[in-house]
């Protein structure tokens, strides 16, 4: 759902009738905005605006808008997406968190639905899988055994956004 403001000087909101070429547009009961919902299959959309003026429906104009996909979030643990993370801080965080890019201005929530933690100890590589955003007990045990400078890789990170589409995030 995307809030959209439509204002025409001298015409009250209840007299406006917007229509959209793909998706839906409806008044937001909690504000003076409109709520636009566009399926992921839409490209450009056209919003037509009419108004009831002196008892007659009049076409006021149309505007084409480009629909852009919500960007992928960045997977973080303890607020970091890469680099050195203290073991105790990582254990205290206990979960991977999706963070939207800094230049993205909207509130959309993503949820990490699964990931793999890979860690090498000697000649053995442990690939441990979580089916949600949290570190598993086995992951926690392996992290407790890590040494300073040892690499831990979170990969195959799957997240689901408000559009209910799964996305694979960077390791």
PDB file of C-alpha atoms in Angstrom:
ATOM      1  CA  UNK A   1       0.000   0.000   0.000  1.00  0.00           C
ATOM      2  CA  UNK A   2       1.326   3.397  -1.005  1.00  0.00           C
ATOM      3  CA  UNK A   3      -0.167   6.607   0.390  1.00  0.00           C
ATOM      4  CA  UNK A   4      -0.768   9.239  -2.299  1.00  0.00           C
ATOM      5  CA  UNK A   5      -1.961  12.823  -1.919  1.00  0.00           C
ATOM      6  CA  UNK A   6      -4.347  14.239  -4.509  1.00  0.00           C
ATOM      7  CA  UNK A   7      -5.323  17.864  -4.041  1.00  0.00           C
ATOM      8  CA  UNK A   8      -7.186  20.143  -6.450  1.00  0.00           C
ATOM      9  CA  UNK A   9      -7.639  23.708  -5.260  1.00  0.00           C
ATOM     10  CA  UNK A  10     -11.294  24.502  -4.562  1.00  0.00           C
ATOM     11  CA  UNK A  11     -12.535  20.889  -4.925  1.00  0.00           C
ATOM     12  CA  UNK A  12     -13.129  18.840  -1.778  1.00  0.00           C
ATOM     13  CA  UNK A  13     -11.683  15.346  -1.634  1.00  0.00           C
ATOM     14  CA  UNK A  14     -15.084  13.645  -1.543  1.00  0.00           C
ATOM     15  CA  UNK A  15     -15.854  15.132  -4.990  1.00  0.00           C
ATOM     16  CA  UNK A  16     -12.677  13.659  -6.555  1.00  0.00           C
ATOM     17  CA  UNK A  17     -12.739  10.365  -8.455  1.00  0.00           C
ATOM     18  CA  UNK A  18      -9.286   8.980  -9.264  1.00  0.00           C
ATOM     19  CA  UNK A  19      -8.886   5.826 -11.359  1.00  0.00           C
ATOM     20  CA  UNK A  20      -5.739   3.827 -12.061  1.00  0.00           C
ATOM     21  CA  UNK A  21      -4.903   1.716 -15.112  1.00  0.00           C
ATOM     22  CA  UNK A  22      -3.341  -1.153 -13.144  1.00  0.00           C
ATOM     23  CA  UNK A  23      -3.997  -1.962  -9.498  1.00  0.00           C
ATOM     24  CA  UNK A  24      -6.366  -0.130  -7.182  1.00  0.00           C
ATOM     25  CA  UNK A  25      -6.815   3.298  -5.621  1.00  0.00           C
ATOM     26  CA  UNK A  26      -9.124   3.992  -2.673  1.00  0.00           C
ATOM     27  CA  UNK A  27      -9.540   6.686  -0.026  1.00  0.00           C
ATOM     28  CA  UNK A  28      -7.575   6.216   3.197  1.00  0.00           C
ATOM     29  CA  UNK A  29     -10.135   6.428   6.003  1.00  0.00           C
ATOM     30  CA  UNK A  30      -7.462   7.516   8.488  1.00  0.00           C
ATOM     31  CA  UNK A  31      -6.159  10.532   6.557  1.00  0.00           C
ATOM     32  CA  UNK A  32      -6.774  12.765   3.558  1.00  0.00           C
ATOM     33  CA  UNK A  33      -4.598  10.527   1.390  1.00  0.00           C
ATOM     34  CA  UNK A  34      -5.481   7.815  -1.089  1.00  0.00           C
ATOM     35  CA  UNK A  35      -4.078   4.285  -0.908  1.00  0.00           C
ATOM     36  CA  UNK A  36      -2.619   2.894  -4.120  1.00  0.00           C
ATOM     37  CA  UNK A  37      -1.846  -0.796  -4.446  1.00  0.00           C
ATOM     38  CA  UNK A  38      -0.051  -1.926  -7.586  1.00  0.00           C
ATOM     39  CA  UNK A  39       0.750  -5.579  -8.351  1.00  0.00           C
ATOM     40  CA  UNK A  40       4.372  -6.426  -9.206  1.00  0.00           C
ATOM     41  CA  UNK A  41       3.409  -7.202 -12.817  1.00  0.00           C
ATOM     42  CA  UNK A  42       2.584  -3.554 -13.614  1.00  0.00           C
ATOM     43  CA  UNK A  43       5.041  -1.273 -15.385  1.00  0.00           C
ATOM     44  CA  UNK A  44       3.886   2.279 -15.996  1.00  0.00           C
ATOM     45  CA  UNK A  45       0.439   3.193 -14.689  1.00  0.00           C
ATOM     46  CA  UNK A  46      -1.899   6.014 -15.656  1.00  0.00           C
ATOM     47  CA  UNK A  47      -3.913   7.844 -13.020  1.00  0.00           C
ATOM     48  CA  UNK A  48      -7.031   9.573 -14.382  1.00  0.00           C
ATOM     49  CA  UNK A  49      -8.751  12.197 -12.264  1.00  0.00           C
ATOM     50  CA  UNK A  50     -12.351  13.331 -12.516  1.00  0.00           C
ATOM     51  CA  UNK A  51     -14.439  15.475 -10.193  1.00  0.00           C
ATOM     52  CA  UNK A  52     -18.079  16.170  -9.564  1.00  0.00           C
ATOM     53  CA  UNK A  53     -18.470  19.872 -10.392  1.00  0.00           C
ATOM     54  CA  UNK A  54     -21.921  21.512 -10.368  1.00  0.00           C
ATOM     55  CA  UNK A  55     -23.566  18.078 -10.426  1.00  0.00           C
ATOM     56  CA  UNK A  56     -21.606  16.962 -13.481  1.00  0.00           C
ATOM     57  CA  UNK A  57     -18.633  14.554 -13.639  1.00  0.00           C
ATOM     58  CA  UNK A  58     -15.714  16.333 -15.370  1.00  0.00           C
ATOM     59  CA  UNK A  59     -12.410  14.829 -16.499  1.00  0.00           C
ATOM     60  CA  UNK A  60      -9.553  16.869 -15.014  1.00  0.00           C
ATOM     61  CA  UNK A  61      -6.530  15.101 -16.483  1.00  0.00           C
ATOM     62  CA  UNK A  62      -4.263  12.079 -16.500  1.00  0.00           C
ATOM     63  CA  UNK A  63      -0.704  11.463 -15.382  1.00  0.00           C
ATOM     64  CA  UNK A  64       1.600   8.533 -16.139  1.00  0.00           C
ATOM     65  CA  UNK A  65       3.761   7.177 -13.318  1.00  0.00           C
ATOM     66  CA  UNK A  66       6.671   4.773 -13.528  1.00  0.00           C
ATOM     67  CA  UNK A  67       6.357   1.891 -11.076  1.00  0.00           C
ATOM     68  CA  UNK A  68       9.622   0.858  -9.465  1.00  0.00           C
ATOM     69  CA  UNK A  69      10.345  -2.275  -7.495  1.00  0.00           C
ATOM     70  CA  UNK A  70      11.103  -1.834  -3.808  1.00  0.00           C
ATOM     71  CA  UNK A  71      14.896  -2.237  -3.481  1.00  0.00           C
ATOM     72  CA  UNK A  72      16.337  -5.259  -1.737  1.00  0.00           C
ATOM     73  CA  UNK A  73      17.261  -4.737   1.898  1.00  0.00           C
ATOM     74  CA  UNK A  74      20.754  -5.440   3.194  1.00  0.00           C
ATOM     75  CA  UNK A  75      21.195  -8.328   5.627  1.00  0.00           C
ATOM     76  CA  UNK A  76      22.851  -7.272   8.878  1.00  0.00           C
ATOM     77  CA  UNK A  77      23.782  -8.832  12.191  1.00  0.00           C
ATOM     78  CA  UNK A  78      24.387  -6.541  15.148  1.00  0.00           C
ATOM     79  CA  UNK A  79      23.929  -3.626  12.734  1.00  0.00           C
ATOM     80  CA  UNK A  80      26.782  -4.667  10.398  1.00  0.00           C
ATOM     81  CA  UNK A  81      26.567  -6.115   6.904  1.00  0.00           C
ATOM     82  CA  UNK A  82      30.249  -7.064   6.647  1.00  0.00           C
ATOM     83  CA  UNK A  83      33.569  -6.706   8.374  1.00  0.00           C
ATOM     84  CA  UNK A  84      34.643  -7.556  11.876  1.00  0.00           C
ATOM     85  CA  UNK A  85      31.880  -8.259  14.375  1.00  0.00           C
ATOM     86  CA  UNK A  86      32.667  -9.129  17.983  1.00  0.00           C
ATOM     87  CA  UNK A  87      31.517 -12.673  18.823  1.00  0.00           C
ATOM     88  CA  UNK A  88      29.674 -11.610  21.998  1.00  0.00           C
ATOM     89  CA  UNK A  89      27.842  -8.844  20.157  1.00  0.00           C
ATOM     90  CA  UNK A  90      26.877 -11.256  17.376  1.00  0.00           C
ATOM     91  CA  UNK A  91      25.586 -13.772  19.933  1.00  0.00           C
ATOM     92  CA  UNK A  92      23.664 -11.040  21.771  1.00  0.00           C
ATOM     93  CA  UNK A  93      22.035  -9.942  18.499  1.00  0.00           C
ATOM     94  CA  UNK A  94      20.940 -13.527  17.883  1.00  0.00           C
ATOM     95  CA  UNK A  95      19.375 -12.867  14.497  1.00  0.00           C
ATOM     96  CA  UNK A  96      19.902 -11.493  11.016  1.00  0.00           C
ATOM     97  CA  UNK A  97      18.020  -8.261  10.386  1.00  0.00           C
ATOM     98  CA  UNK A  98      17.043  -6.804   6.993  1.00  0.00           C
ATOM     99  CA  UNK A  99      17.885  -3.087   6.718  1.00  0.00           C
ATOM    100  CA  UNK A 100      16.594  -0.890   3.914  1.00  0.00           C
ATOM    101  CA  UNK A 101      19.169   1.243   2.050  1.00  0.00           C
ATOM    102  CA  UNK A 102      19.747   4.658   3.650  1.00  0.00           C
ATOM    103  CA  UNK A 103      18.348   6.502   0.621  1.00  0.00           C
ATOM    104  CA  UNK A 104      15.010   4.616   0.736  1.00  0.00           C
ATOM    105  CA  UNK A 105      12.390   6.892   2.301  1.00  0.00           C
ATOM    106  CA  UNK A 106       9.446   4.570   2.878  1.00  0.00           C
ATOM    107  CA  UNK A 107       8.525   2.265   5.753  1.00  0.00           C
ATOM    108  CA  UNK A 108       8.405  -1.260   4.386  1.00  0.00           C
ATOM    109  CA  UNK A 109       9.143  -4.312   6.426  1.00  0.00           C
ATOM    110  CA  UNK A 110      11.039  -7.320   5.175  1.00  0.00           C
ATOM    111  CA  UNK A 111      11.396 -10.563   7.103  1.00  0.00           C
ATOM    112  CA  UNK A 112      14.283 -12.985   6.733  1.00  0.00           C
ATOM    113  CA  UNK A 113      12.749 -16.415   6.198  1.00  0.00           C
ATOM    114  CA  UNK A 114      15.923 -18.531   6.005  1.00  0.00           C
ATOM    115  CA  UNK A 115      19.717 -18.392   5.749  1.00  0.00           C
ATOM    116  CA  UNK A 116      22.820 -20.532   5.984  1.00  0.00           C
ATOM    117  CA  UNK A 117      25.778 -19.849   8.282  1.00  0.00           C
ATOM    118  CA  UNK A 118      29.061 -21.288   7.045  1.00  0.00           C
ATOM    119  CA  UNK A 119      32.074 -21.646   9.296  1.00  0.00           C
ATOM    120  CA  UNK A 120      35.282 -23.613   8.807  1.00  0.00           C
ATOM    121  CA  UNK A 121      37.004 -25.403  11.657  1.00  0.00           C
ATOM    122  CA  UNK A 122      40.144 -27.230  10.594  1.00  0.00           C
ATOM    123  CA  UNK A 123      39.368 -29.142   7.407  1.00  0.00           C
ATOM    124  CA  UNK A 124      35.667 -29.345   8.178  1.00  0.00           C
ATOM    125  CA  UNK A 125      33.172 -26.775   6.879  1.00  0.00           C
ATOM    126  CA  UNK A 126      29.924 -26.421   8.797  1.00  0.00           C
ATOM    127  CA  UNK A 127      26.919 -25.253   6.761  1.00  0.00           C
ATOM    128  CA  UNK A 128      24.153 -24.662   9.270  1.00  0.00           C
ATOM    129  CA  UNK A 129      20.665 -23.669   8.148  1.00  0.00           C
ATOM    130  CA  UNK A 130      18.057 -21.539   9.898  1.00  0.00           C
ATOM    131  CA  UNK A 131      14.437 -21.530   8.719  1.00  0.00           C
ATOM    132  CA  UNK A 132      13.777 -18.054  10.144  1.00  0.00           C
ATOM    133  CA  UNK A 133      15.666 -14.900  11.093  1.00  0.00           C
ATOM    134  CA  UNK A 134      17.216 -16.327  14.296  1.00  0.00           C
ATOM    135  CA  UNK A 135      20.481 -18.121  14.926  1.00  0.00           C
ATOM    136  CA  UNK A 136      19.820 -21.773  15.758  1.00  0.00           C
ATOM    137  CA  UNK A 137      21.181 -23.358  18.961  1.00  0.00           C
ATOM    138  CA  UNK A 138      23.763 -25.216  16.835  1.00  0.00           C
ATOM    139  CA  UNK A 139      24.856 -21.919  15.210  1.00  0.00           C
ATOM    140  CA  UNK A 140      25.216 -20.350  18.642  1.00  0.00           C
ATOM    141  CA  UNK A 141      27.367 -23.274  19.844  1.00  0.00           C
ATOM    142  CA  UNK A 142      29.619 -23.011  16.768  1.00  0.00           C
ATOM    143  CA  UNK A 143      29.957 -19.236  17.210  1.00  0.00           C
ATOM    144  CA  UNK A 144      30.984 -19.713  20.853  1.00  0.00           C
ATOM    145  CA  UNK A 145      33.878 -21.894  19.608  1.00  0.00           C
ATOM    146  CA  UNK A 146      35.194 -19.338  17.084  1.00  0.00           C
ATOM    147  CA  UNK A 147      38.635 -17.843  17.387  1.00  0.00           C
ATOM    148  CA  UNK A 148      39.645 -14.223  16.817  1.00  0.00           C
ATOM    149  CA  UNK A 149      39.790 -13.513  13.058  1.00  0.00           C
ATOM    150  CA  UNK A 150      37.851 -16.625  12.070  1.00  0.00           C
ATOM    151  CA  UNK A 151      35.492 -16.125   9.131  1.00  0.00           C
ATOM    152  CA  UNK A 152      31.767 -16.613   9.533  1.00  0.00           C
ATOM    153  CA  UNK A 153      29.673 -16.275   6.374  1.00  0.00           C
ATOM    154  CA  UNK A 154      25.921 -15.789   6.238  1.00  0.00           C
ATOM    155  CA  UNK A 155      24.664 -16.782   2.795  1.00  0.00           C
ATOM    156  CA  UNK A 156      21.618 -18.055   0.918  1.00  0.00           C
ATOM    157  CA  UNK A 157      19.705 -15.344   2.771  1.00  0.00           C
ATOM    158  CA  UNK A 158      16.049 -15.357   1.746  1.00  0.00           C
ATOM    159  CA  UNK A 159      13.779 -12.461   2.674  1.00  0.00           C
ATOM    160  CA  UNK A 160      10.122 -11.757   2.016  1.00  0.00           C
ATOM    161  CA  UNK A 161       8.817  -8.231   1.572  1.00  0.00           C
ATOM    162  CA  UNK A 162       5.439  -6.555   1.646  1.00  0.00           C
ATOM    163  CA  UNK A 163       4.788  -7.818  -1.893  1.00  0.00           C
ATOM    164  CA  UNK A 164       5.036 -11.453  -0.608  1.00  0.00           C
ATOM    165  CA  UNK A 165       7.849 -12.214  -3.069  1.00  0.00           C
ATOM    166  CA  UNK A 166      10.944 -14.049  -1.836  1.00  0.00           C
ATOM    167  CA  UNK A 167      14.282 -12.389  -2.611  1.00  0.00           C
ATOM    168  CA  UNK A 168      17.827 -13.667  -2.187  1.00  0.00           C
ATOM    169  CA  UNK A 169      20.130 -11.182  -0.460  1.00  0.00           C
ATOM    170  CA  UNK A 170      23.869 -10.802  -0.784  1.00  0.00           C
ATOM    171  CA  UNK A 171      26.052 -12.768   1.647  1.00  0.00           C
TER     172      UNK A 171
END
